[in-house]
């Protein structure tokens, strides 16, 4: 996630906690108030003297019951892990910035424990580039490495790999946004939603439908999303709009992770500029001189100050037609005491088709990648046992347990197709849409330069979307391109 604390609310530490709370409430699971770390201060039960203890640092902490840790161990044993190996979940700090700082300190100091680190997919790569985590291709057999590369979501694997493709982490679970919508209102307005979970529509069609349904129902908002000046705008919302219009920060997908200062800066090209024009029309209407010819006035100006929760609440409360958010919001809005089966879910729309896009990996639908990876401490003295833990975590049985019990999305597309996943309450209804989003996920362009670039992007894009901005979208993106180039030069 970089070190920009404003990015926290856009990605997994926050959405992970809310997702678990929501799924726990919807499914009757108790004691799941957060992610795997945390607790009331109670220590995990001790391992037997003849067991090998593998310690995993679980990430951002919360108030979770130690009982969940016991359930996790049981799930790993049920997935084939030898009962001679005892996985101890080590509580993490309360924020992702503290977590990132802790990892840097421990790995720089050469500590032998924890044996496994749970790392945000948004900042695994800098640790790889600094040579601070264990290459799994030196640790796992070739068959297991191939399984990760071939059977897990491609974007998640990329977030845990070096630029040359060397694998350094196993995706633990992914996170990617969708468009959540009022299926009942859309269908009552005369639209057939069959196929919407797997067949992305154009932004033009999306805007037409949203404007029509909003008008027919006299509903307050058409489309709610996140456009505050924070990291989530840079990594996610704008990245998605730009990518779906065929634009990119640094040219094609081959340049996502560098090399810094040796890749083109392309944020001022047509795709990115068109994204700004589109969203300006959504907010300010078709008469906006810096907009485009697309139905407008479907999003409130307030969205320029909204993040995940401020944009979700109006939708969950029945005051919006369409909403962009992470999976945790599906679990909340789709619960029976909220929208229930009135909720529909579909992948994000596109501006241009892939065949029409200028850069590789752009065009068509796109969803920003979030989630977490399991990486290995290169100084661990228990690597044989660590290998067995990783293999158990990769199993269908364990990933299903995480989804059913904790609400964490399975990291393998094949699990999305399973009957077990589709039978999970609330989330199971939307597996096709989630799989489509996951298959089209885009990582952030994470390098050592990204923390500074993220803040510059968020500020520039938020300003460019404001009604009173004195610059055209092209001028705003030209200025941003210059800033990104400057940061690239200073980062080498």
mmCIF file of C-alpha atoms in Angstrom, residues 127-385:
data_model
loop_
_atom_site.group_PDB
_atom_site.id
_atom_site.type_symbol
_atom_site.label_atom_id
_atom_site.label_comp_id
_atom_site.label_asym_id
_atom_site.label_seq_id
_atom_site.Cartn_x
_atom_site.Cartn_y
_atom_site.Cartn_z
ATOM 1 C CA UNK A 127 10.450 -5.799 -0.339
ATOM 2 C CA UNK A 128 11.160 -8.105 -3.275
ATOM 3 C CA UNK A 129 13.161 -5.418 -5.065
ATOM 4 C CA UNK A 130 15.231 -4.809 -1.933
ATOM 5 C CA UNK A 131 16.012 -8.526 -1.667
ATOM 6 C CA UNK A 132 14.413 -8.809 1.776
ATOM 7 C CA UNK A 133 12.067 -11.773 1.261
ATOM 8 C CA UNK A 134 12.641 -15.398 0.328
ATOM 9 C CA UNK A 135 12.406 -16.518 -3.295
ATOM 10 C CA UNK A 136 9.837 -19.306 -3.334
ATOM 11 C CA UNK A 137 11.428 -20.774 -6.423
ATOM 12 C CA UNK A 138 14.390 -21.639 -4.197
ATOM 13 C CA UNK A 139 12.116 -23.063 -1.523
ATOM 14 C CA UNK A 140 9.176 -24.820 -3.212
ATOM 15 C CA UNK A 141 9.248 -27.660 -5.709
ATOM 16 C CA UNK A 142 8.650 -26.723 -9.339
ATOM 17 C CA UNK A 143 5.180 -28.272 -9.379
ATOM 18 C CA UNK A 144 4.011 -26.099 -6.483
ATOM 19 C CA UNK A 145 5.494 -22.978 -8.075
ATOM 20 C CA UNK A 146 3.703 -23.794 -11.321
ATOM 21 C CA UNK A 147 0.442 -24.268 -9.442
ATOM 22 C CA UNK A 148 0.687 -20.772 -7.979
ATOM 23 C CA UNK A 149 1.587 -19.189 -11.304
ATOM 24 C CA UNK A 150 -1.071 -21.035 -13.298
ATOM 25 C CA UNK A 151 -3.988 -21.555 -10.912
ATOM 26 C CA UNK A 152 -4.138 -18.339 -8.878
ATOM 27 C CA UNK A 153 -5.431 -14.979 -10.067
ATOM 28 C CA UNK A 154 -2.850 -13.609 -12.447
ATOM 29 C CA UNK A 155 -2.825 -10.075 -11.033
ATOM 30 C CA UNK A 156 -2.402 -11.377 -7.473
ATOM 31 C CA UNK A 157 0.552 -13.508 -8.559
ATOM 32 C CA UNK A 158 2.090 -10.480 -10.285
ATOM 33 C CA UNK A 159 1.861 -8.546 -7.015
ATOM 34 C CA UNK A 160 3.965 -11.260 -5.329
ATOM 35 C CA UNK A 161 6.566 -11.654 -8.081
ATOM 36 C CA UNK A 162 9.717 -9.916 -9.272
ATOM 37 C CA UNK A 163 9.599 -8.124 -12.642
ATOM 38 C CA UNK A 164 11.293 -11.158 -14.222
ATOM 39 C CA UNK A 165 8.473 -13.418 -12.991
ATOM 40 C CA UNK A 166 10.314 -15.017 -10.074
ATOM 41 C CA UNK A 167 7.761 -15.950 -7.394
ATOM 42 C CA UNK A 168 8.194 -14.561 -3.881
ATOM 43 C CA UNK A 169 4.753 -14.967 -2.347
ATOM 44 C CA UNK A 170 1.574 -17.032 -2.337
ATOM 45 C CA UNK A 171 -1.617 -14.949 -2.716
ATOM 46 C CA UNK A 172 -3.646 -15.441 0.448
ATOM 47 C CA UNK A 173 -6.761 -13.708 -0.769
ATOM 48 C CA UNK A 174 -7.523 -11.009 -3.358
ATOM 49 C CA UNK A 175 -9.751 -7.963 -3.213
ATOM 50 C CA UNK A 176 -11.243 -6.213 -6.245
ATOM 51 C CA UNK A 177 -14.119 -3.794 -6.804
ATOM 52 C CA UNK A 178 -17.334 -4.156 -8.763
ATOM 53 C CA UNK A 179 -20.341 -2.039 -9.609
ATOM 54 C CA UNK A 180 -23.133 -2.795 -7.161
ATOM 55 C CA UNK A 181 -26.578 -1.711 -8.278
ATOM 56 C CA UNK A 182 -30.268 -1.729 -7.451
ATOM 57 C CA UNK A 183 -31.358 -4.697 -9.513
ATOM 58 C CA UNK A 184 -35.002 -4.206 -8.584
ATOM 59 C CA UNK A 185 -35.102 -0.595 -9.791
ATOM 60 C CA UNK A 186 -33.158 -1.347 -12.953
ATOM 61 C CA UNK A 187 -35.446 -4.219 -13.923
ATOM 62 C CA UNK A 188 -38.593 -2.272 -13.006
ATOM 63 C CA UNK A 189 -37.351 0.426 -15.391
ATOM 64 C CA UNK A 190 -37.442 -2.121 -18.203
ATOM 65 C CA UNK A 191 -33.845 -3.335 -18.419
ATOM 66 C CA UNK A 192 -32.936 -7.011 -18.703
ATOM 67 C CA UNK A 193 -30.028 -7.743 -16.358
ATOM 68 C CA UNK A 194 -29.364 -11.287 -17.573
ATOM 69 C CA UNK A 195 -25.666 -11.604 -18.330
ATOM 70 C CA UNK A 196 -24.671 -8.463 -16.476
ATOM 71 C CA UNK A 197 -22.433 -10.390 -14.071
ATOM 72 C CA UNK A 198 -20.126 -11.530 -16.872
ATOM 73 C CA UNK A 199 -20.649 -9.149 -19.791
ATOM 74 C CA UNK A 200 -19.323 -5.638 -19.068
ATOM 75 C CA UNK A 201 -21.234 -2.763 -20.622
ATOM 76 C CA UNK A 202 -19.813 0.480 -21.990
ATOM 77 C CA UNK A 203 -19.624 3.603 -19.844
ATOM 78 C CA UNK A 204 -22.004 5.225 -22.335
ATOM 79 C CA UNK A 205 -24.637 2.539 -21.759
ATOM 80 C CA UNK A 206 -23.997 2.592 -18.014
ATOM 81 C CA UNK A 207 -24.567 6.355 -17.864
ATOM 82 C CA UNK A 208 -27.730 6.122 -19.966
ATOM 83 C CA UNK A 209 -29.233 3.433 -17.731
ATOM 84 C CA UNK A 210 -28.217 5.188 -14.527
ATOM 85 C CA UNK A 211 -29.701 8.501 -15.628
ATOM 86 C CA UNK A 212 -32.925 6.824 -16.759
ATOM 87 C CA UNK A 213 -33.423 4.756 -13.590
ATOM 88 C CA UNK A 214 -32.581 7.746 -11.391
ATOM 89 C CA UNK A 215 -35.189 9.868 -13.172
ATOM 90 C CA UNK A 216 -37.886 7.180 -13.113
ATOM 91 C CA UNK A 217 -37.513 6.681 -9.367
ATOM 92 C CA UNK A 218 -36.735 10.202 -8.226
ATOM 93 C CA UNK A 219 -33.813 8.713 -6.312
ATOM 94 C CA UNK A 220 -31.219 11.078 -4.811
ATOM 95 C CA UNK A 221 -28.047 9.751 -6.453
ATOM 96 C CA UNK A 222 -27.357 7.902 -9.676
ATOM 97 C CA UNK A 223 -23.767 6.732 -9.147
ATOM 98 C CA UNK A 224 -21.647 6.884 -5.984
ATOM 99 C CA UNK A 225 -17.898 6.260 -5.859
ATOM 100 C CA UNK A 226 -14.708 7.503 -4.188
ATOM 101 C CA UNK A 227 -12.970 10.659 -5.466
ATOM 102 C CA UNK A 228 -11.551 12.310 -2.361
ATOM 103 C CA UNK A 229 -7.924 13.438 -2.599
ATOM 104 C CA UNK A 230 -6.494 10.275 -1.025
ATOM 105 C CA UNK A 231 -4.500 7.242 -2.080
ATOM 106 C CA UNK A 232 -7.610 5.335 -3.099
ATOM 107 C CA UNK A 233 -8.216 7.757 -5.961
ATOM 108 C CA UNK A 234 -4.723 7.129 -7.364
ATOM 109 C CA UNK A 235 -4.457 3.390 -6.882
ATOM 110 C CA UNK A 236 -8.002 2.537 -7.643
ATOM 111 C CA UNK A 237 -10.863 4.706 -8.908
ATOM 112 C CA UNK A 238 -8.853 6.838 -11.342
ATOM 113 C CA UNK A 239 -6.658 3.894 -12.263
ATOM 114 C CA UNK A 240 -9.819 1.986 -13.233
ATOM 115 C CA UNK A 241 -11.400 4.835 -15.201
ATOM 116 C CA UNK A 242 -8.155 5.491 -17.046
ATOM 117 C CA UNK A 243 -7.475 1.827 -17.800
ATOM 118 C CA UNK A 244 -10.988 1.223 -19.109
ATOM 119 C CA UNK A 245 -10.465 4.132 -21.522
ATOM 120 C CA UNK A 246 -7.193 2.595 -22.758
ATOM 121 C CA UNK A 247 -4.905 4.849 -20.735
ATOM 122 C CA UNK A 248 -2.063 4.079 -18.335
ATOM 123 C CA UNK A 249 0.310 5.781 -15.938
ATOM 124 C CA UNK A 250 3.432 4.335 -17.528
ATOM 125 C CA UNK A 251 2.455 2.831 -20.865
ATOM 126 C CA UNK A 252 1.633 -0.874 -21.091
ATOM 127 C CA UNK A 253 1.273 -3.382 -18.295
ATOM 128 C CA UNK A 254 4.889 -4.433 -18.848
ATOM 129 C CA UNK A 255 5.976 -1.152 -17.194
ATOM 130 C CA UNK A 256 3.817 -1.403 -14.067
ATOM 131 C CA UNK A 257 6.668 -2.320 -11.737
ATOM 132 C CA UNK A 258 9.473 -0.370 -13.362
ATOM 133 C CA UNK A 259 12.218 0.113 -14.124
ATOM 134 C CA UNK A 260 11.838 3.527 -12.531
ATOM 135 C CA UNK A 261 12.979 6.390 -14.760
ATOM 136 C CA UNK A 262 13.310 4.039 -17.731
ATOM 137 C CA UNK A 263 9.612 3.787 -18.609
ATOM 138 C CA UNK A 264 7.386 6.263 -20.422
ATOM 139 C CA UNK A 265 5.079 8.539 -18.425
ATOM 140 C CA UNK A 266 1.768 8.420 -20.311
ATOM 141 C CA UNK A 267 -0.770 9.830 -17.856
ATOM 142 C CA UNK A 268 -1.330 12.792 -20.182
ATOM 143 C CA UNK A 269 -2.383 10.690 -23.168
ATOM 144 C CA UNK A 270 -5.910 10.286 -24.509
ATOM 145 C CA UNK A 271 -7.169 7.485 -22.219
ATOM 146 C CA UNK A 272 -6.367 9.348 -19.000
ATOM 147 C CA UNK A 273 -7.701 12.657 -20.323
ATOM 148 C CA UNK A 274 -10.933 10.979 -21.471
ATOM 149 C CA UNK A 275 -11.363 9.484 -17.998
ATOM 150 C CA UNK A 276 -11.252 12.968 -16.445
ATOM 151 C CA UNK A 277 -13.716 14.279 -19.023
ATOM 152 C CA UNK A 278 -16.147 11.421 -18.359
ATOM 153 C CA UNK A 279 -16.202 11.822 -14.598
ATOM 154 C CA UNK A 280 -16.536 15.601 -14.895
ATOM 155 C CA UNK A 281 -19.698 15.014 -16.969
ATOM 156 C CA UNK A 282 -20.990 12.502 -14.443
ATOM 157 C CA UNK A 283 -20.625 15.133 -11.705
ATOM 158 C CA UNK A 284 -21.187 18.482 -13.408
ATOM 159 C CA UNK A 285 -23.464 17.583 -16.323
ATOM 160 C CA UNK A 286 -23.324 17.634 -20.091
ATOM 161 C CA UNK A 287 -22.889 21.402 -20.250
ATOM 162 C CA UNK A 288 -19.545 21.225 -18.464
ATOM 163 C CA UNK A 289 -17.005 22.705 -20.883
ATOM 164 C CA UNK A 290 -14.400 20.153 -19.827
ATOM 165 C CA UNK A 291 -16.703 17.113 -20.054
ATOM 166 C CA UNK A 292 -17.611 14.687 -22.824
ATOM 167 C CA UNK A 293 -20.765 13.764 -24.701
ATOM 168 C CA UNK A 294 -22.171 11.291 -22.195
ATOM 169 C CA UNK A 295 -25.224 11.453 -19.894
ATOM 170 C CA UNK A 296 -24.361 13.585 -16.899
ATOM 171 C CA UNK A 297 -25.549 14.761 -13.505
ATOM 172 C CA UNK A 298 -25.563 11.176 -12.236
ATOM 173 C CA UNK A 299 -22.990 11.642 -9.450
ATOM 174 C CA UNK A 300 -22.978 14.203 -6.629
ATOM 175 C CA UNK A 301 -20.261 16.822 -6.279
ATOM 176 C CA UNK A 302 -19.919 15.489 -2.720
ATOM 177 C CA UNK A 303 -18.136 12.429 -4.128
ATOM 178 C CA UNK A 304 -15.034 14.631 -4.429
ATOM 179 C CA UNK A 305 -14.799 14.294 -0.652
ATOM 180 C CA UNK A 306 -15.965 10.684 -0.344
ATOM 181 C CA UNK A 307 -14.020 7.515 0.430
ATOM 182 C CA UNK A 308 -15.359 3.967 0.780
ATOM 183 C CA UNK A 309 -17.794 4.280 3.647
ATOM 184 C CA UNK A 310 -19.113 7.751 2.892
ATOM 185 C CA UNK A 311 -19.942 6.601 -0.637
ATOM 186 C CA UNK A 312 -21.402 3.238 0.447
ATOM 187 C CA UNK A 313 -23.900 4.373 3.050
ATOM 188 C CA UNK A 314 -26.242 6.231 0.657
ATOM 189 C CA UNK A 315 -26.361 3.174 -1.582
ATOM 190 C CA UNK A 316 -27.009 0.678 1.214
ATOM 191 C CA UNK A 317 -29.680 2.997 2.576
ATOM 192 C CA UNK A 318 -31.522 3.008 -0.756
ATOM 193 C CA UNK A 319 -30.508 6.452 -2.008
ATOM 194 C CA UNK A 320 -28.446 5.520 -5.081
ATOM 195 C CA UNK A 321 -28.825 3.412 -8.224
ATOM 196 C CA UNK A 322 -25.186 2.410 -8.824
ATOM 197 C CA UNK A 323 -22.177 2.144 -6.507
ATOM 198 C CA UNK A 324 -18.504 1.251 -6.963
ATOM 199 C CA UNK A 325 -16.864 -0.480 -4.001
ATOM 200 C CA UNK A 326 -14.913 -3.486 -2.663
ATOM 201 C CA UNK A 327 -16.460 -6.889 -1.826
ATOM 202 C CA UNK A 328 -17.065 -5.978 1.817
ATOM 203 C CA UNK A 329 -19.819 -3.645 0.597
ATOM 204 C CA UNK A 330 -21.561 -6.527 -1.190
ATOM 205 C CA UNK A 331 -21.747 -8.455 2.064
ATOM 206 C CA UNK A 332 -23.228 -5.432 3.847
ATOM 207 C CA UNK A 333 -25.682 -4.301 1.179
ATOM 208 C CA UNK A 334 -26.711 -7.826 0.195
ATOM 209 C CA UNK A 335 -27.646 -8.864 3.722
ATOM 210 C CA UNK A 336 -31.336 -9.589 4.291
ATOM 211 C CA UNK A 337 -31.708 -6.615 6.635
ATOM 212 C CA UNK A 338 -30.362 -4.300 3.907
ATOM 213 C CA UNK A 339 -31.058 -4.684 0.176
ATOM 214 C CA UNK A 340 -31.053 -8.494 0.097
ATOM 215 C CA UNK A 341 -31.725 -9.903 -3.363
ATOM 216 C CA UNK A 342 -32.546 -6.403 -4.634
ATOM 217 C CA UNK A 343 -28.772 -6.049 -4.949
ATOM 218 C CA UNK A 344 -27.144 -6.684 -8.300
ATOM 219 C CA UNK A 345 -23.399 -6.857 -8.981
ATOM 220 C CA UNK A 346 -21.510 -6.435 -12.259
ATOM 221 C CA UNK A 347 -17.975 -5.673 -13.444
ATOM 222 C CA UNK A 348 -16.913 -2.107 -14.114
ATOM 223 C CA UNK A 349 -17.881 -0.698 -17.520
ATOM 224 C CA UNK A 350 -15.384 0.119 -20.280
ATOM 225 C CA UNK A 351 -14.656 3.178 -22.386
ATOM 226 C CA UNK A 352 -12.882 1.446 -25.261
ATOM 227 C CA UNK A 353 -12.482 -2.240 -26.054
ATOM 228 C CA UNK A 354 -9.125 -3.927 -25.555
ATOM 229 C CA UNK A 355 -8.655 -4.135 -29.309
ATOM 230 C CA UNK A 356 -8.974 -0.341 -29.530
ATOM 231 C CA UNK A 357 -6.608 0.489 -26.652
ATOM 232 C CA UNK A 358 -3.171 1.938 -27.284
ATOM 233 C CA UNK A 359 -1.373 0.166 -24.432
ATOM 234 C CA UNK A 360 -1.059 -3.488 -23.449
ATOM 235 C CA UNK A 361 -3.287 -4.489 -20.565
ATOM 236 C CA UNK A 362 -5.700 -1.592 -21.009
ATOM 237 C CA UNK A 363 -9.172 -1.199 -22.467
ATOM 238 C CA UNK A 364 -12.192 -3.272 -21.512
ATOM 239 C CA UNK A 365 -13.319 -3.718 -17.932
ATOM 240 C CA UNK A 366 -10.754 -3.274 -15.147
ATOM 241 C CA UNK A 367 -10.791 -3.519 -11.343
ATOM 242 C CA UNK A 368 -8.040 -2.312 -9.037
ATOM 243 C CA UNK A 369 -6.245 -5.128 -7.242
ATOM 244 C CA UNK A 370 -6.200 -5.355 -3.463
ATOM 245 C CA UNK A 371 -5.545 -8.264 -1.143
ATOM 246 C CA UNK A 372 -2.783 -9.961 0.822
ATOM 247 C CA UNK A 373 0.132 -12.326 0.152
ATOM 248 C CA UNK A 374 1.997 -14.807 2.346
ATOM 249 C CA UNK A 375 5.755 -14.279 2.036
ATOM 250 C CA UNK A 376 8.591 -16.060 3.789
ATOM 251 C CA UNK A 377 11.214 -14.575 6.061
ATOM 252 C CA UNK A 378 14.569 -15.447 4.431
ATOM 253 C CA UNK A 379 16.096 -15.729 7.926
ATOM 254 C CA UNK A 380 13.599 -18.319 9.176
ATOM 255 C CA UNK A 381 15.107 -21.455 10.676
ATOM 256 C CA UNK A 382 11.961 -23.512 10.025
ATOM 257 C CA UNK A 383 11.661 -23.405 6.254
ATOM 258 C CA UNK A 384 10.720 -27.067 5.846
ATOM 259 C CA UNK A 385 7.701 -26.534 8.083
#
